[in-house]
Amino acid sequence: MSIRIFITGGTFDKEYNELDGQLFFKDSHLPEMLDLGRNLVPVEIRTLMMVDSLEMTDEDRDLIAEHCKKSKEDKIIITHGTDTMADTAQLLDKKVKGKTIVITGAMIPYKFGSSDGLFNLGSALAFVQTLKHGVYVAMNGRYFNANNVRKNKETGVFEEITSSVPLKG
C-alpha cells in the first residue's frame, strides 16, 4: 500500500524573491525531492494548503485531521512549518486513531541548497514505515511522540519535553 503525503506548506516549500527579499510559496518541491532522493516507495501526494505554520488556523488543523481520517492509507506523512508543528501533532493525536502519522519540515527552505528538508523527508519515509500507530514529529534524524515534543526557540532544535521535578538533595 502507498504512503499518503499531505503538503501544508512551511519553510519546506518556500521560495526566495531576489528582488524584495521575501519568502513566498509557489509550488511544492516534494516531487523533485522524492526524485532526488531516488525514492522507490509508492506515495500518493496531495496539497492541502500552502501556509506558514504561524498563520495556520484551528480550521486548517481540523482540515488536516479530516483528511488523515478519510485517507485509505494508514501511513501518512505531513509536511508542515516547524513553528507550530507540535501543536498540529497534538491535535492529530487526539483526533486520528489507527494510523501512523509522521509530521516533518525544514528549518531552511529546500531551494536554498543547504536545506535539512531532504534529510527530514527521508527520515519521515523510514519512520512512517517502521513506527507503530500514533502521531510523531520527525526532525534531524530523530522522532518524537506527539505529546512529548517542542521546538526549542533558542536553539532551533526539536526536543523532548522534560518534566521539571525538583531534585532532592
CSV table of N, CA and C in Angstrom, one decimal, residues 5 12 65 71-72 75 78 81 86 101 109 113 119 122 135 141 153-154 156 160:
chain,number,residue,atom,x,y,z
A,5,ILE,N,1.1,11.4,1.4
A,5,ILE,CA,1.8,12.6,1.9
A,5,ILE,C,0.9,13.8,1.6
A,12,PHE,N,9.7,24.3,4.3
A,12,PHE,CA,9.9,23.2,3.3
A,12,PHE,C,9.8,23.7,1.9
A,65,ALA,N,-6.7,17.0,10.0
A,65,ALA,CA,-7.2,15.9,10.7
A,65,ALA,C,-8.3,15.1,9.9
A,71,SER,N,-8.3,9.2,4.8
A,71,SER,CA,-7.3,8.6,3.9
A,71,SER,C,-7.4,7.1,4.0
A,72,LYS,N,-7.4,6.5,2.9
A,72,LYS,CA,-7.4,5.0,2.9
A,72,LYS,C,-6.1,4.4,3.3
A,75,LYS,N,-0.6,4.9,6.6
A,75,LYS,CA,0.8,5.5,6.8
A,75,LYS,C,0.7,6.9,6.1
A,78,ILE,N,3.1,14.3,6.8
A,78,ILE,CA,2.6,15.6,6.6
A,78,ILE,C,3.8,16.6,6.6
A,81,GLY,N,5.2,23.5,8.5
A,81,GLY,CA,6.1,24.5,9.1
A,81,GLY,C,6.5,24.1,10.5
A,86,ALA,N,4.4,21.0,16.5
A,86,ALA,CA,4.0,20.3,17.7
A,86,ALA,C,2.5,20.5,18.0
A,101,ILE,N,1.2,8.5,11.7
A,101,ILE,CA,1.3,9.8,11.1
A,101,ILE,C,2.6,10.4,11.5
A,109,PRO,N,14.7,26.6,3.7
A,109,PRO,CA,14.0,26.2,2.5
A,109,PRO,C,14.8,25.3,1.6
A,113,GLY,N,19.4,25.1,-1.1
A,113,GLY,CA,20.5,24.2,-1.4
A,113,GLY,C,21.2,23.6,-0.1
A,119,PHE,N,16.8,15.5,4.0
A,119,PHE,CA,17.1,14.5,5.1
A,119,PHE,C,15.9,14.2,5.9
A,122,GLY,N,13.4,12.0,4.0
A,122,GLY,CA,13.9,10.6,4.0
A,122,GLY,C,13.7,10.0,5.4
A,135,VAL,N,1.1,9.4,16.4
A,135,VAL,CA,1.5,10.6,15.7
A,135,VAL,C,2.8,11.0,16.2
A,141,GLY,N,16.8,13.5,12.0
A,141,GLY,CA,17.1,12.1,12.2
A,141,GLY,C,16.5,11.5,13.4
A,153,LYS,N,12.9,27.3,20.8
A,153,LYS,CA,13.0,28.6,20.0
A,153,LYS,C,14.4,29.2,20.1
A,154,GLU,N,15.2,28.9,21.1
A,154,GLU,CA,16.5,29.4,21.3
A,154,GLU,C,17.6,28.7,20.4
A,156,GLY,N,16.6,26.3,18.0
A,156,GLY,CA,16.1,25.9,16.7
A,156,GLY,C,16.1,24.4,16.5
A,160,GLU,N,12.6,16.6,23.3
A,160,GLU,CA,11.5,16.1,24.2
A,160,GLU,C,11.3,17.1,25.3
